[in-house]
Short mmCIF file of C-alpha atoms and ligand atoms in Angstrom, two decimals:
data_model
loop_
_atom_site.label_atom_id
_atom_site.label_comp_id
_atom_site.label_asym_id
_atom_site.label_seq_id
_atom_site.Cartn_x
_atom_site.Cartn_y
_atom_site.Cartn_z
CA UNK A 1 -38.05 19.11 196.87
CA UNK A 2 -41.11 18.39 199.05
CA UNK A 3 -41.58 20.39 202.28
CA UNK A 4 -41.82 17.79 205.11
CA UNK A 5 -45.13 18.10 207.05
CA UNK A 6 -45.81 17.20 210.89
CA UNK A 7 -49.61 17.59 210.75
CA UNK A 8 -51.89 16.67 213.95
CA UNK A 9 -55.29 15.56 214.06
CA UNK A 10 -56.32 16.03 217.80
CA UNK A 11 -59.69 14.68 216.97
CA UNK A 12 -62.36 14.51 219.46
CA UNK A 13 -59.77 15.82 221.98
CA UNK A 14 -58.51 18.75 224.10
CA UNK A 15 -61.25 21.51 225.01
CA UNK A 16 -60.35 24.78 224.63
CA UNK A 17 -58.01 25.38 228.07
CA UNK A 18 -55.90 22.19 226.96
CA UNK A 19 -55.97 23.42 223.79
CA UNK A 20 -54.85 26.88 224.49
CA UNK A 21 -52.28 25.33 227.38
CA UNK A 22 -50.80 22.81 224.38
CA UNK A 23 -50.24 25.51 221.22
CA UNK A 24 -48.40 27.67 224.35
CA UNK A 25 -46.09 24.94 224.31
CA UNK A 26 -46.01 24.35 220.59
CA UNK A 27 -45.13 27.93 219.74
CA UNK A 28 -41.82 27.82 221.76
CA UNK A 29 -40.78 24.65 219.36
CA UNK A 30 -38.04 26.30 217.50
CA UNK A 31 -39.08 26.42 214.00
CA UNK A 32 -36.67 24.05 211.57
CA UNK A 33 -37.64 23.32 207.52
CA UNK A 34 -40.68 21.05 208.04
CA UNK A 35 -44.33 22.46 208.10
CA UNK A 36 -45.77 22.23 211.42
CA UNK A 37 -49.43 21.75 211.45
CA UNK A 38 -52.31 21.30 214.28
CA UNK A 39 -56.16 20.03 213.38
CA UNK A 40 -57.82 21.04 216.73
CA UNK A 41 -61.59 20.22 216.92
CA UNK A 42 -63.81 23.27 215.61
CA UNK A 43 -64.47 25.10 218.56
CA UNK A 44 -61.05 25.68 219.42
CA UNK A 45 -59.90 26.84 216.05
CA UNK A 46 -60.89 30.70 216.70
CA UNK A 47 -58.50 30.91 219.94
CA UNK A 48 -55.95 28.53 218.03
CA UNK A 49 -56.57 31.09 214.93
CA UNK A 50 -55.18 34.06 217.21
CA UNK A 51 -52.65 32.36 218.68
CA UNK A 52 -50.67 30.89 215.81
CA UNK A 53 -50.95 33.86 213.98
CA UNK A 54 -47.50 35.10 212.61
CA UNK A 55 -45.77 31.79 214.13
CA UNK A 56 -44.43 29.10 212.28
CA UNK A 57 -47.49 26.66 213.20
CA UNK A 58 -49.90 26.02 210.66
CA UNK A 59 -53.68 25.50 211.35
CA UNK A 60 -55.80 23.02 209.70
CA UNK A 61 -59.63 21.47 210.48
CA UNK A 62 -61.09 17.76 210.97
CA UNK A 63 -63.28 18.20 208.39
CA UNK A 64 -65.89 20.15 206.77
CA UNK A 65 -68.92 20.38 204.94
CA UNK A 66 -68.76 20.77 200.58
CA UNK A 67 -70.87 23.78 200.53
CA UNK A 68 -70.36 26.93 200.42
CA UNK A 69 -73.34 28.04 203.21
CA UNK A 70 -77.43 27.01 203.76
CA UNK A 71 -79.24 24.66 205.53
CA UNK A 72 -76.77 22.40 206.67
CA UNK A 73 -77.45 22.19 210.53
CA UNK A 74 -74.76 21.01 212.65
CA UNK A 75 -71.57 21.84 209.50
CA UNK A 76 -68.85 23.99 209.24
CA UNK A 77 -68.25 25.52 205.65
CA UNK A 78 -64.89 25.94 203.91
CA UNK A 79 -65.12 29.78 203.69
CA UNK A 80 -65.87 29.69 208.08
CA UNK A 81 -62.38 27.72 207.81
CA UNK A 82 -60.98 30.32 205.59
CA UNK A 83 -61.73 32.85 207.45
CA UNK A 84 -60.17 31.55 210.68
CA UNK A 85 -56.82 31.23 208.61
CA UNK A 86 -57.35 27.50 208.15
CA UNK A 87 -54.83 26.65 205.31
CA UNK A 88 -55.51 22.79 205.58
CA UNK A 89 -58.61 20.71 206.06
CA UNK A 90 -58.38 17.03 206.07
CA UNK A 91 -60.86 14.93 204.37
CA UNK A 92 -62.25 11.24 204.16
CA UNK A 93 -60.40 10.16 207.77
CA UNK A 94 -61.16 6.33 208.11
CA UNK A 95 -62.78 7.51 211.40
CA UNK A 96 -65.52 9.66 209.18
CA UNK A 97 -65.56 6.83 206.53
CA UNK A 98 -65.84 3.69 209.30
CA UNK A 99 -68.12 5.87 211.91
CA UNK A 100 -70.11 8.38 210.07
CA UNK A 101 -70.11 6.00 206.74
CA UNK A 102 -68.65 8.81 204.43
CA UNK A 103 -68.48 7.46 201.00
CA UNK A 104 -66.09 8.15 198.05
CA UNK A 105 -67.79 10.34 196.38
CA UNK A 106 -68.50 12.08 199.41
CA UNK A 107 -65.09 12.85 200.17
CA UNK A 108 -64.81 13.74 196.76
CA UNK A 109 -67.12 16.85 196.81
CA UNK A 110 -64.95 17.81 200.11
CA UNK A 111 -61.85 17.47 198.16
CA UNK A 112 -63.10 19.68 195.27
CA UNK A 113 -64.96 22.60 197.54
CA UNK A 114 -61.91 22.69 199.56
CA UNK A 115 -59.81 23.03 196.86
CA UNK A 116 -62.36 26.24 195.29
CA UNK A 117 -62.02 27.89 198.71
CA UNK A 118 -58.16 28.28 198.80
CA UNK A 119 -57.99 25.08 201.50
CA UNK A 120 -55.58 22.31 201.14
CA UNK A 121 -56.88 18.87 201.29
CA UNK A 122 -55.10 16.13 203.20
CA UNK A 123 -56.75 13.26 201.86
CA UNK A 124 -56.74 10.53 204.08
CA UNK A 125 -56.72 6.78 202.82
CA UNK A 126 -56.17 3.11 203.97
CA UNK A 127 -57.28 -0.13 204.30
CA UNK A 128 -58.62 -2.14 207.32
CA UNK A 129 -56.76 -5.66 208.50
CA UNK A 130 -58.84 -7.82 206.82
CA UNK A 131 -58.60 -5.89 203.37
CA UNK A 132 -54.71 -6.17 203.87
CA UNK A 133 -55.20 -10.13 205.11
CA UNK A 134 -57.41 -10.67 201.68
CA UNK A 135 -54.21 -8.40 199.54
CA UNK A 136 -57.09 -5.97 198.25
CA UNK A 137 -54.85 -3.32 200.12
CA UNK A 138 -54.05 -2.07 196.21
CA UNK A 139 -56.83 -2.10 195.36
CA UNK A 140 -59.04 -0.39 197.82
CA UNK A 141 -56.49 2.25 197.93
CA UNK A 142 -56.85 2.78 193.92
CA UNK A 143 -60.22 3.04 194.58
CA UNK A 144 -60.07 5.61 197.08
CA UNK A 145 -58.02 8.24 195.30
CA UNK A 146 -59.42 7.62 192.12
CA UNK A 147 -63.18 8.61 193.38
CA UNK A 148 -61.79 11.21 195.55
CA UNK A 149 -59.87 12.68 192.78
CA UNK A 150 -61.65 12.55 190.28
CA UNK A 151 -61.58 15.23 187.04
CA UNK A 152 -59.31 16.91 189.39
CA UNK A 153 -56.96 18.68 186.82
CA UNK A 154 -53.00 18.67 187.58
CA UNK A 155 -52.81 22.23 188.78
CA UNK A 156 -54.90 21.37 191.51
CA UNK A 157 -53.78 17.66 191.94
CA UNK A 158 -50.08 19.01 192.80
CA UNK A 159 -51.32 21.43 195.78
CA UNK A 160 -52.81 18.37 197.83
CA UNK A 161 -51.53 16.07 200.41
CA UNK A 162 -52.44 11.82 200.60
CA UNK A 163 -52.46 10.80 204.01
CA UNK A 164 -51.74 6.47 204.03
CA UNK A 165 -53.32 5.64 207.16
CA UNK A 166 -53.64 1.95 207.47
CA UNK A 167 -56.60 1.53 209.66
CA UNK A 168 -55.41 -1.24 211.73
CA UNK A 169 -51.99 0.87 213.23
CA UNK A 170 -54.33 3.69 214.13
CA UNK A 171 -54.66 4.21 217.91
CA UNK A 172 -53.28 0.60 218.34
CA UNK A 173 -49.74 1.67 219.27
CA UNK A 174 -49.05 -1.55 216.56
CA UNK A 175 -47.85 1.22 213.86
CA UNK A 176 -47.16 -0.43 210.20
CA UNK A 177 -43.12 -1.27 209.71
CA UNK A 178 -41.45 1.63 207.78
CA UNK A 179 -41.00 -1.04 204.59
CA UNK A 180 -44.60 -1.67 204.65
CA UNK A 181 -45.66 2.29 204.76
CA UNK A 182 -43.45 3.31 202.01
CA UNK A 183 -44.53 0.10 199.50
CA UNK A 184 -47.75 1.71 199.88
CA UNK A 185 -46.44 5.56 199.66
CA UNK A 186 -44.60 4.30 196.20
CA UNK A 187 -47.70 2.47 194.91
CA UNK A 188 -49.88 6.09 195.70
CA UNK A 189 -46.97 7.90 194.00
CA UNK A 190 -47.06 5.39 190.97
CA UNK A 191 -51.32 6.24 190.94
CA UNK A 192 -50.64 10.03 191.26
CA UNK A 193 -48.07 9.25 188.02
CA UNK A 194 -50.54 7.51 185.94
CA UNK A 195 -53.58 10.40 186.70
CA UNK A 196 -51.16 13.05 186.54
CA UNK A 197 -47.84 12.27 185.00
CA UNK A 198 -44.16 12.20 186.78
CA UNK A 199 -43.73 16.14 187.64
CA UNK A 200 -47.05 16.61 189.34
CA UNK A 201 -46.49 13.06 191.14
CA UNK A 202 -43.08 14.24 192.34
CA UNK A 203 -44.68 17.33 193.72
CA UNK A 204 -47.67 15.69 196.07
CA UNK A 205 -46.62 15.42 199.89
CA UNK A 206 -47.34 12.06 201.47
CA UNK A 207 -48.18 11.04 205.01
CA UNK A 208 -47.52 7.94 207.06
CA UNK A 209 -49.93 8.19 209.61
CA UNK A 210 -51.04 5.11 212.51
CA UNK A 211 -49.01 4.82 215.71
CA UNK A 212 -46.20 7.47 215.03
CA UNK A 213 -44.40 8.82 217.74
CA UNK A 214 -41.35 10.36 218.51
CA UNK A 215 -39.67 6.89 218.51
CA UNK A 216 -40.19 5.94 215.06
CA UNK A 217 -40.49 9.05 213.20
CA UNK A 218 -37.47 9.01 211.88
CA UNK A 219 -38.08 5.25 210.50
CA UNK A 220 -41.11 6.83 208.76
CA UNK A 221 -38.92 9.95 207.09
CA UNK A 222 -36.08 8.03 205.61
CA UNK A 223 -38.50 6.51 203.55
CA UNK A 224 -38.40 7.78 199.81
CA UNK A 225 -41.83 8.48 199.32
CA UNK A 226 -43.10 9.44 202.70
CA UNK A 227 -43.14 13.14 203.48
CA UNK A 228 -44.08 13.48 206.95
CA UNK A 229 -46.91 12.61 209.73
CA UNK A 230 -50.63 12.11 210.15
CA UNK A 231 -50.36 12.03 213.73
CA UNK A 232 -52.78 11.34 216.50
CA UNK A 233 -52.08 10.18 219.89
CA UNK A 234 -48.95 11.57 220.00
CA UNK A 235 -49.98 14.63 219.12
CA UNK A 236 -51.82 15.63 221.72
CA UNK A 237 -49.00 15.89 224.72
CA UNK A 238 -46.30 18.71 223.62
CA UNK A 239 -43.16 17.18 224.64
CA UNK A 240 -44.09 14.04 222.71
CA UNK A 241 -45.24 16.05 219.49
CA UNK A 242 -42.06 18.62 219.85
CA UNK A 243 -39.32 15.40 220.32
CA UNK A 244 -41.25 14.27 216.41
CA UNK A 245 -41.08 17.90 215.20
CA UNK A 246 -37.26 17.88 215.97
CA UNK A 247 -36.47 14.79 214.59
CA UNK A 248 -37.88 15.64 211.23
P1 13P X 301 -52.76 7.67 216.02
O1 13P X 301 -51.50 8.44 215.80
O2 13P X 301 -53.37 7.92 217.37
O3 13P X 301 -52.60 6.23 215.69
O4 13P X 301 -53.84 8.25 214.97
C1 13P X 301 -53.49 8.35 213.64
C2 13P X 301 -54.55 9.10 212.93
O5 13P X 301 -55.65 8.62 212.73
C3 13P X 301 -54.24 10.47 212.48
O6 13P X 301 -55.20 10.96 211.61
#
């Protein structure tokens, strides 16, 4: 049985008062039997570290750098995560791929050092409009988790979580129909079973993520192969991001 997961990536959003004002409001969410998890932007992960300690909210980061420390100016390491309780940290976002032109293998070396350094990875994934308008969706998404996953052996494999985030239902409020999201969840599941066989498959958590809100959450849930939220927008005002939390 896969634990449901309401994760959310504030992304370049909420300074540290909002940020501090919005987990207040999250910790009085009564906790239910989904994982609830908040990405905050790096500086506020020390005050969000203290505050969700011992609650039911989970903490994850944006992103991170694969190595350990060094001369890496402007990065944030997976054992600086670690030590702020970070359990998650979610790599290869479209946003990082599209803006900051992350690559596969990139992402891959993220995937692995998080992985060493006790961190879940939520691997993000997705195609843009005019891979899905050409049918290469597939295909780019094989693509995708094969690089990023590469040599990764089972035991690891089952820990992670595959965010499906088609790019064109991100921030668009035009999220992808719940039919469409979980064709794509079963084709990741049926990848995951050919790298890994059927148990470990069964095992990895999968995300819809792209427009969700508390109005079509539960369209998302009933799916078969979707396990819970990537969400962005909606995650950032706490009535909205409770009402999804609830409905899980
Ligand atoms: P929105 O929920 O704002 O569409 O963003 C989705 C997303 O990119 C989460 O990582």
């Amino acid at each position: 049985m896969r634990q449901p997961l309401i994760a959310g990536n504030w992304k370049m959003n909420l300074g540290l008062k909002e940020a501090v004002s919005l987990i207040s409001e999250l910790k009085k969410v009564k906790p239910n039997k989904a994982e609830m998890l908040i990405c905050p932007p790096f500086v506020d992960l020390p005050a969000a570290s203290e505050m969700v300690q011992g609650t039911h909210i989970q903490l994850g980061a944006q992103n991170m750098y694969p190595e350990e420390k060094g001369a890496f100016t402007g990065e944030i390491s997976p054992a600086m995560l670690k030590e702020l309780h970070c359990r998650y940290v979610i790599c290869g976002h479209s946003e990082r791929r599209h803006i900051m032109g992350e690559s596969d293998e990139f992402i891959h070396r993220k995937v692995v050092s998080a992985l060493v350094h006790g961190l879940t990875p939520i691997l993000c994934t997705g195609e843009t409009a005019e891979q899905r308008n050409e049918g290469r969706t597939e295909e780019i998404i094989r693509e995708e988790l094969e690089t990023a996953l590469f040599n990764l052996p089972s035991e690891q494999a089952e820990t992670i979580v595959i965010a499906y985030e088609p790019i064109w239902a991100i921030g668009t409020g035009a999220a992808a129909t719940a039919v469409d999201a979980q064709a794509v969840a079963h084709f990741i599941r049926g990848e995951l079973t050919r790298l890994y066989g059927e148990t470990t498959a069964e095992k990895i958590r999968i995300l819809y993520g792209g427009s969700v809100k508390a109005a079509n959450i539960e369209d998302f849930m009933a799916q078969k192969d979707i396990d819970g939220g990537l969400i962005g927008g909606a995650s950032l005002k706490a009535a909205e991001f409770k009402e999804i939390y609830e409905k899980v």
